[in-house]
PDB file of C-alpha atoms in Angstrom:
ATOM      1  CA  UNK E   1    -104.558 102.993  38.888  1.00 61.00           C
ATOM      2  CA  UNK E   2    -105.212 104.516  35.612  1.00 74.00           C
ATOM      3  CA  UNK E   3    -105.549 102.449  32.476  1.00 77.00           C
ATOM      4  CA  UNK E   4    -104.302 104.527  29.612  1.00 84.00           C
ATOM      5  CA  UNK E   5    -102.968 104.314  26.129  1.00 86.00           C
ATOM      6  CA  UNK E   6     -99.496 103.159  27.201  1.00 86.00           C
ATOM      7  CA  UNK E   7    -100.873 100.400  29.319  1.00 86.00           C
ATOM      8  CA  UNK E   8    -103.136  99.291  26.441  1.00 86.00           C
ATOM      9  CA  UNK E   9    -100.155  99.145  24.066  1.00 91.00           C
ATOM     10  CA  UNK E  10     -98.210  97.263  26.718  1.00 89.00           C
ATOM     11  CA  UNK E  11    -101.014  94.681  27.150  1.00 89.00           C
ATOM     12  CA  UNK E  12    -101.349  94.307  23.352  1.00 91.00           C
ATOM     13  CA  UNK E  13     -97.548  93.900  23.036  1.00 92.00           C
ATOM     14  CA  UNK E  14     -97.573  91.283  25.796  1.00 91.00           C
ATOM     15  CA  UNK E  15    -100.456  89.414  24.108  1.00 90.00           C
ATOM     16  CA  UNK E  16     -98.615  89.616  20.763  1.00 90.00           C
ATOM     17  CA  UNK E  17     -95.456  88.327  22.414  1.00 88.00           C
ATOM     18  CA  UNK E  18     -97.441  85.473  23.952  1.00 87.00           C
ATOM     19  CA  UNK E  19     -99.130  84.623  20.607  1.00 87.00           C
ATOM     20  CA  UNK E  20     -95.909  84.817  18.611  1.00 86.00           C
ATOM     21  CA  UNK E  21     -94.026  82.721  21.186  1.00 85.00           C
ATOM     22  CA  UNK E  22     -96.817  80.137  20.971  1.00 84.00           C
ATOM     23  CA  UNK E  23     -96.632  80.042  17.166  1.00 81.00           C
ATOM     24  CA  UNK E  24     -92.863  80.275  16.836  1.00 82.00           C
ATOM     25  CA  UNK E  25     -91.643  78.349  19.882  1.00 83.00           C
ATOM     26  CA  UNK E  26     -94.252  76.203  21.586  1.00 84.00           C
ATOM     27  CA  UNK E  27     -96.038  74.891  18.472  1.00 85.00           C
ATOM     28  CA  UNK E  28     -92.732  73.961  16.790  1.00 86.00           C
ATOM     29  CA  UNK E  29     -91.550  72.251  19.981  1.00 87.00           C
ATOM     30  CA  UNK E  30     -94.882  70.435  20.277  1.00 89.00           C
ATOM     31  CA  UNK E  31     -94.680  69.247  16.634  1.00 90.00           C
ATOM     32  CA  UNK E  32     -91.072  68.111  17.166  1.00 91.00           C
ATOM     33  CA  UNK E  33     -92.097  66.262  20.339  1.00 91.00           C
ATOM     34  CA  UNK E  34     -94.882  64.443  18.441  1.00 94.00           C
ATOM     35  CA  UNK E  35     -92.448  63.418  15.672  1.00 94.00           C
ATOM     36  CA  UNK E  36     -89.958  62.150  18.252  1.00 94.00           C
ATOM     37  CA  UNK E  37     -92.733  60.294  20.103  1.00 95.00           C
ATOM     38  CA  UNK E  38     -93.797  58.586  16.841  1.00 95.00           C
ATOM     39  CA  UNK E  39     -90.169  57.576  16.166  1.00 95.00           C
ATOM     40  CA  UNK E  40     -89.848  56.191  19.699  1.00 95.00           C
ATOM     41  CA  UNK E  41     -93.032  54.123  19.261  1.00 95.00           C
ATOM     42  CA  UNK E  42     -91.806  52.809  15.893  1.00 95.00           C
ATOM     43  CA  UNK E  43     -88.430  51.846  17.352  1.00 95.00           C
ATOM     44  CA  UNK E  44     -90.107  50.176  20.335  1.00 95.00           C
ATOM     45  CA  UNK E  45     -92.255  48.074  17.950  1.00 95.00           C
ATOM     46  CA  UNK E  46     -89.129  47.134  15.966  1.00 94.00           C
ATOM     47  CA  UNK E  47     -87.339  46.215  19.206  1.00 93.00           C
ATOM     48  CA  UNK E  48     -90.292  44.069  20.317  1.00 92.00           C
ATOM     49  CA  UNK E  49     -90.302  42.313  16.923  1.00 91.00           C
ATOM     50  CA  UNK E  50     -86.554  41.740  17.210  1.00 89.00           C
ATOM     51  CA  UNK E  51     -86.916  40.280  20.712  1.00 86.00           C
ATOM     52  CA  UNK E  52     -89.669  37.991  19.462  1.00 85.00           C
ATOM     53  CA  UNK E  53     -87.607  36.875  16.452  1.00 82.00           C
ATOM     54  CA  UNK E  54     -84.503  36.183  18.540  1.00 80.00           C
ATOM     55  CA  UNK E  55     -86.294  34.495  21.431  1.00 74.00           C
ATOM     56  CA  UNK E  56     -84.859  31.056  20.648  1.00 70.00           C
ATOM     57  CA  UNK E  57     -81.323  32.131  19.775  1.00 73.00           C
ATOM     58  CA  UNK E  58     -79.995  31.828  23.320  1.00 71.00           C
ATOM     59  CA  UNK E  59     -80.284  28.040  23.024  1.00 74.00           C
ATOM     60  CA  UNK E  60     -78.842  27.951  19.491  1.00 75.00           C
ATOM     61  CA  UNK E  61     -75.512  26.417  20.535  1.00 76.00           C
ATOM     62  CA  UNK E  62     -77.345  23.695  22.426  1.00 79.00           C
ATOM     63  CA  UNK E  63     -79.502  22.925  19.409  1.00 82.00           C
ATOM     64  CA  UNK E  64     -76.446  22.838  17.126  1.00 82.00           C
ATOM     65  CA  UNK E  65     -74.725  20.376  19.494  1.00 84.00           C
ATOM     66  CA  UNK E  66     -77.871  18.242  19.608  1.00 85.00           C
ATOM     67  CA  UNK E  67     -78.111  18.152  15.804  1.00 83.00           C
ATOM     68  CA  UNK E  68     -74.391  17.353  15.528  1.00 83.00           C
ATOM     69  CA  UNK E  69     -74.886  14.357  17.848  1.00 84.00           C
ATOM     70  CA  UNK E  70     -77.837  13.207  15.720  1.00 79.00           C
ATOM     71  CA  UNK E  71     -75.692  13.439  12.570  1.00 72.00           C
ATOM     72  CA  UNK E  72     -72.926  11.439  14.240  1.00 74.00           C
ATOM     73  CA  UNK E  73     -75.472   8.803  15.320  1.00 72.00           C
ATOM     74  CA  UNK E  74     -76.813   8.368  11.793  1.00 66.00           C
ATOM     75  CA  UNK E  75     -73.325   8.371  10.319  1.00 64.00           C
ATOM     76  CA  UNK E  76     -72.407   5.545  12.709  1.00 65.00           C
ATOM     77  CA  UNK E  77     -75.307   3.573  11.201  1.00 61.00           C
ATOM     78  CA  UNK E  78     -73.882   4.017   7.694  1.00 57.00           C
ATOM     79  CA  UNK E  79     -71.490   1.256   6.673  1.00 56.00           C
ATOM     80  CA  UNK E  80     -68.507   1.932   4.456  1.00 59.00           C
ATOM     81  CA  UNK E  81     -68.955   1.444   0.712  1.00 54.00           C
ATOM     82  CA  UNK E  82     -66.743  -1.646   0.773  1.00 58.00           C
ATOM     83  CA  UNK E  83     -69.143  -3.304   3.270  1.00 65.00           C
ATOM     84  CA  UNK E  84     -72.189  -3.189   0.953  1.00 65.00           C
ATOM     85  CA  UNK E  85     -71.496  -6.705  -0.341  1.00 72.00           C
ATOM     86  CA  UNK E  86     -71.471  -7.978   3.267  1.00 76.00           C
ATOM     87  CA  UNK E  87     -74.852  -6.370   3.846  1.00 74.00           C
ATOM     88  CA  UNK E  88     -76.195  -7.932   0.667  1.00 77.00           C
ATOM     89  CA  UNK E  89     -74.977 -11.341   1.819  1.00 81.00           C
ATOM     90  CA  UNK E  90     -76.577 -10.762   5.231  1.00 81.00           C
ATOM     91  CA  UNK E  91     -79.941  -9.895   3.619  1.00 82.00           C
ATOM     92  CA  UNK E  92     -79.691 -12.999   1.411  1.00 82.00           C
ATOM     93  CA  UNK E  93     -79.000 -15.190   4.464  1.00 84.00           C
ATOM     94  CA  UNK E  94     -81.941 -13.646   6.328  1.00 85.00           C
ATOM     95  CA  UNK E  95     -84.217 -14.559   3.414  1.00 86.00           C
ATOM     96  CA  UNK E  96     -82.946 -18.151   3.394  1.00 88.00           C
ATOM     97  CA  UNK E  97     -83.280 -18.396   7.198  1.00 89.00           C
ATOM     98  CA  UNK E  98     -86.982 -17.546   6.825  1.00 87.00           C
ATOM     99  CA  UNK E  99     -87.517 -20.276   4.205  1.00 86.00           C
ATOM    100  CA  UNK E 100     -87.717 -17.846   1.309  1.00 87.00           C
ATOM    101  CA  UNK E 101     -86.354 -18.704  -2.100  1.00 86.00           C
ATOM    102  CA  UNK E 102     -84.356 -15.887  -3.638  1.00 84.00           C
ATOM    103  CA  UNK E 103     -85.128 -15.949  -7.349  1.00 84.00           C
ATOM    104  CA  UNK E 104     -83.276 -12.804  -8.477  1.00 82.00           C
ATOM    105  CA  UNK E 105     -81.098 -10.126  -6.915  1.00 81.00           C
ATOM    106  CA  UNK E 106     -80.120  -7.046  -8.930  1.00 81.00           C
ATOM    107  CA  UNK E 107     -78.235  -4.016  -7.718  1.00 77.00           C
ATOM    108  CA  UNK E 108     -79.498  -0.861  -9.352  1.00 79.00           C
ATOM    109  CA  UNK E 109     -77.561   2.352  -9.969  1.00 80.00           C
ATOM    110  CA  UNK E 110     -76.269   3.880  -6.742  1.00 76.00           C
ATOM    111  CA  UNK E 111     -77.396   7.416  -5.996  1.00 79.00           C
ATOM    112  CA  UNK E 112     -74.776   9.675  -4.439  1.00 75.00           C
ATOM    113  CA  UNK E 113     -75.523  12.618  -2.214  1.00 72.00           C
ATOM    114  CA  UNK E 114     -73.396  14.781   0.033  1.00 70.00           C
ATOM    115  CA  UNK E 115     -72.414  12.682   3.035  1.00 68.00           C
ATOM    116  CA  UNK E 116     -74.087   9.405   2.023  1.00 75.00           C
ATOM    117  CA  UNK E 117     -74.899   7.150  -0.892  1.00 76.00           C
ATOM    118  CA  UNK E 118     -77.927   4.947  -1.514  1.00 80.00           C
ATOM    119  CA  UNK E 119     -77.667   1.536  -3.164  1.00 79.00           C
ATOM    120  CA  UNK E 120     -81.036   0.169  -4.363  1.00 86.00           C
ATOM    121  CA  UNK E 121     -81.300  -3.618  -4.543  1.00 84.00           C
ATOM    122  CA  UNK E 122     -84.153  -5.340  -6.360  1.00 88.00           C
ATOM    123  CA  UNK E 123     -85.026  -8.823  -5.075  1.00 88.00           C
ATOM    124  CA  UNK E 124     -87.590 -11.405  -6.122  1.00 90.00           C
ATOM    125  CA  UNK E 125     -88.514 -13.745  -3.273  1.00 89.00           C
ATOM    126  CA  UNK E 126     -91.030 -16.565  -2.991  1.00 89.00           C
ATOM    127  CA  UNK E 127     -92.209 -18.713  -0.130  1.00 88.00           C
ATOM    128  CA  UNK E 128     -94.582 -18.626   2.806  1.00 88.00           C
ATOM    129  CA  UNK E 129     -96.057 -15.246   3.782  1.00 88.00           C
ATOM    130  CA  UNK E 130     -95.244 -15.777   7.479  1.00 89.00           C
ATOM    131  CA  UNK E 131     -91.579 -16.272   6.541  1.00 89.00           C
ATOM    132  CA  UNK E 132     -91.685 -13.128   4.414  1.00 89.00           C
ATOM    133  CA  UNK E 133     -93.208 -11.176   7.297  1.00 90.00           C
ATOM    134  CA  UNK E 134     -90.490 -12.451   9.669  1.00 91.00           C
ATOM    135  CA  UNK E 135     -87.888 -11.436   7.029  1.00 88.00           C
ATOM    136  CA  UNK E 136     -89.274  -7.879   6.952  1.00 88.00           C
ATOM    137  CA  UNK E 137     -89.209  -7.679  10.762  1.00 89.00           C
ATOM    138  CA  UNK E 138     -85.564  -8.793  10.805  1.00 88.00           C
ATOM    139  CA  UNK E 139     -84.757  -6.330   8.045  1.00 86.00           C
ATOM    140  CA  UNK E 140     -86.253  -3.545  10.144  1.00 85.00           C
ATOM    141  CA  UNK E 141     -84.060  -4.489  13.119  1.00 85.00           C
ATOM    142  CA  UNK E 142     -80.788  -4.354  11.192  1.00 79.00           C
ATOM    143  CA  UNK E 143     -78.225  -2.087  12.892  1.00 74.00           C
ATOM    144  CA  UNK E 144     -77.783  -0.068   9.688  1.00 72.00           C
ATOM    145  CA  UNK E 145     -80.169   2.138   7.792  1.00 74.00           C
ATOM    146  CA  UNK E 146     -82.223   0.296   5.181  1.00 78.00           C
ATOM    147  CA  UNK E 147     -85.473   1.233   3.526  1.00 82.00           C
ATOM    148  CA  UNK E 148     -88.019  -0.737   1.526  1.00 86.00           C
ATOM    149  CA  UNK E 149     -88.850   1.601  -1.336  1.00 86.00           C
ATOM    150  CA  UNK E 150     -91.116  -0.676  -3.343  1.00 89.00           C
ATOM    151  CA  UNK E 151     -92.955  -3.930  -2.687  1.00 90.00           C
ATOM    152  CA  UNK E 152     -95.229  -6.011  -4.899  1.00 90.00           C
ATOM    153  CA  UNK E 153     -96.846  -9.091  -3.298  1.00 88.00           C
ATOM    154  CA  UNK E 154     -98.618 -11.756  -5.314  1.00 87.00           C
ATOM    155  CA  UNK E 155    -100.443 -14.765  -3.954  1.00 84.00           C
ATOM    156  CA  UNK E 156     -99.539 -18.078  -5.521  1.00 80.00           C
ATOM    157  CA  UNK E 157    -102.874 -19.803  -6.133  1.00 75.00           C
ATOM    158  CA  UNK E 158    -101.656 -23.380  -5.753  1.00 73.00           C
ATOM    159  CA  UNK E 159    -100.878 -23.300  -2.029  1.00 72.00           C
ATOM    160  CA  UNK E 160    -102.479 -21.529   0.899  1.00 77.00           C
ATOM    161  CA  UNK E 161    -100.156 -18.802   2.300  1.00 78.00           C
ATOM    162  CA  UNK E 162     -97.694 -19.057  -0.583  1.00 85.00           C
ATOM    163  CA  UNK E 163     -96.621 -15.797  -2.179  1.00 89.00           C
ATOM    164  CA  UNK E 164     -94.136 -14.150  -4.476  1.00 88.00           C
ATOM    165  CA  UNK E 165     -92.667 -10.727  -3.727  1.00 89.00           C
ATOM    166  CA  UNK E 166     -90.749  -8.182  -5.762  1.00 91.00           C
ATOM    167  CA  UNK E 167     -88.980  -5.957  -3.249  1.00 90.00           C
ATOM    168  CA  UNK E 168     -86.678  -2.982  -3.787  1.00 89.00           C
ATOM    169  CA  UNK E 169     -84.459  -2.241  -0.778  1.00 86.00           C
ATOM    170  CA  UNK E 170     -82.239   0.772  -0.365  1.00 83.00           C
ATOM    171  CA  UNK E 171     -79.068   0.423   1.653  1.00 79.00           C
ATOM    172  CA  UNK E 172     -77.448   3.640   2.780  1.00 76.00           C
ATOM    173  CA  UNK E 173     -73.668   3.837   3.143  1.00 71.00           C
ATOM    174  CA  UNK E 174     -70.799   6.277   3.403  1.00 70.00           C
ATOM    175  CA  UNK E 175     -69.182   6.905   0.040  1.00 65.00           C
ATOM    176  CA  UNK E 176     -65.535   6.014  -0.287  1.00 62.00           C
ATOM    177  CA  UNK E 177     -63.704   9.314   0.216  1.00 57.00           C
ATOM    178  CA  UNK E 178     -60.227   8.037  -0.587  1.00 52.00           C
ATOM    179  CA  UNK E 179     -59.087   9.120  -4.014  1.00 46.00           C
ATOM    180  CA  UNK E 180     -56.642   6.907  -5.826  1.00 45.00           C
ATOM    181  CA  UNK E 181     -54.018   8.755  -7.791  1.00 44.00           C
ATOM    182  CA  UNK E 182     -52.388   7.301 -10.883  1.00 46.00           C
ATOM    183  CA  UNK E 183     -48.708   8.078 -11.367  1.00 44.00           C
TER     184      UNK E 183
END
């Protein structure tokens, strides 16, 4: 086999075709493949982040039902606005049952919020500390929501165990939703 000028041109043309196909076809395809691979990796990271963020959503309806039951429970503990005077009388009777003298009782301005209202009551009590402690324990066991927001205890020097207390209670209740219309 003779290797001549035509064969040399043919080999050079084949090498040129191979080089140009590498530059024009394979390199562009390789670059495009790398761009697509980077996009795939970015989308996979975003999908993993989305899965992590939505991991607890499957149980969302169960959590909503649980919170709704908790709201209903606390609403059942809220008396109606018209029952606040009954609660006040009950607290007064508890103080007397524990041998406490009720010096003053003042209702402060009620604070309204969406779904409930809070009625602060300021009381001045005096008597034996053990009776006051028993009063607080009974107050804690009331079937409705009450909160002691402020308490100031002072010892009365004349007798052992005697004290005076300024207490601010908050009674929570459902606001009256009926609207009276004037005709």
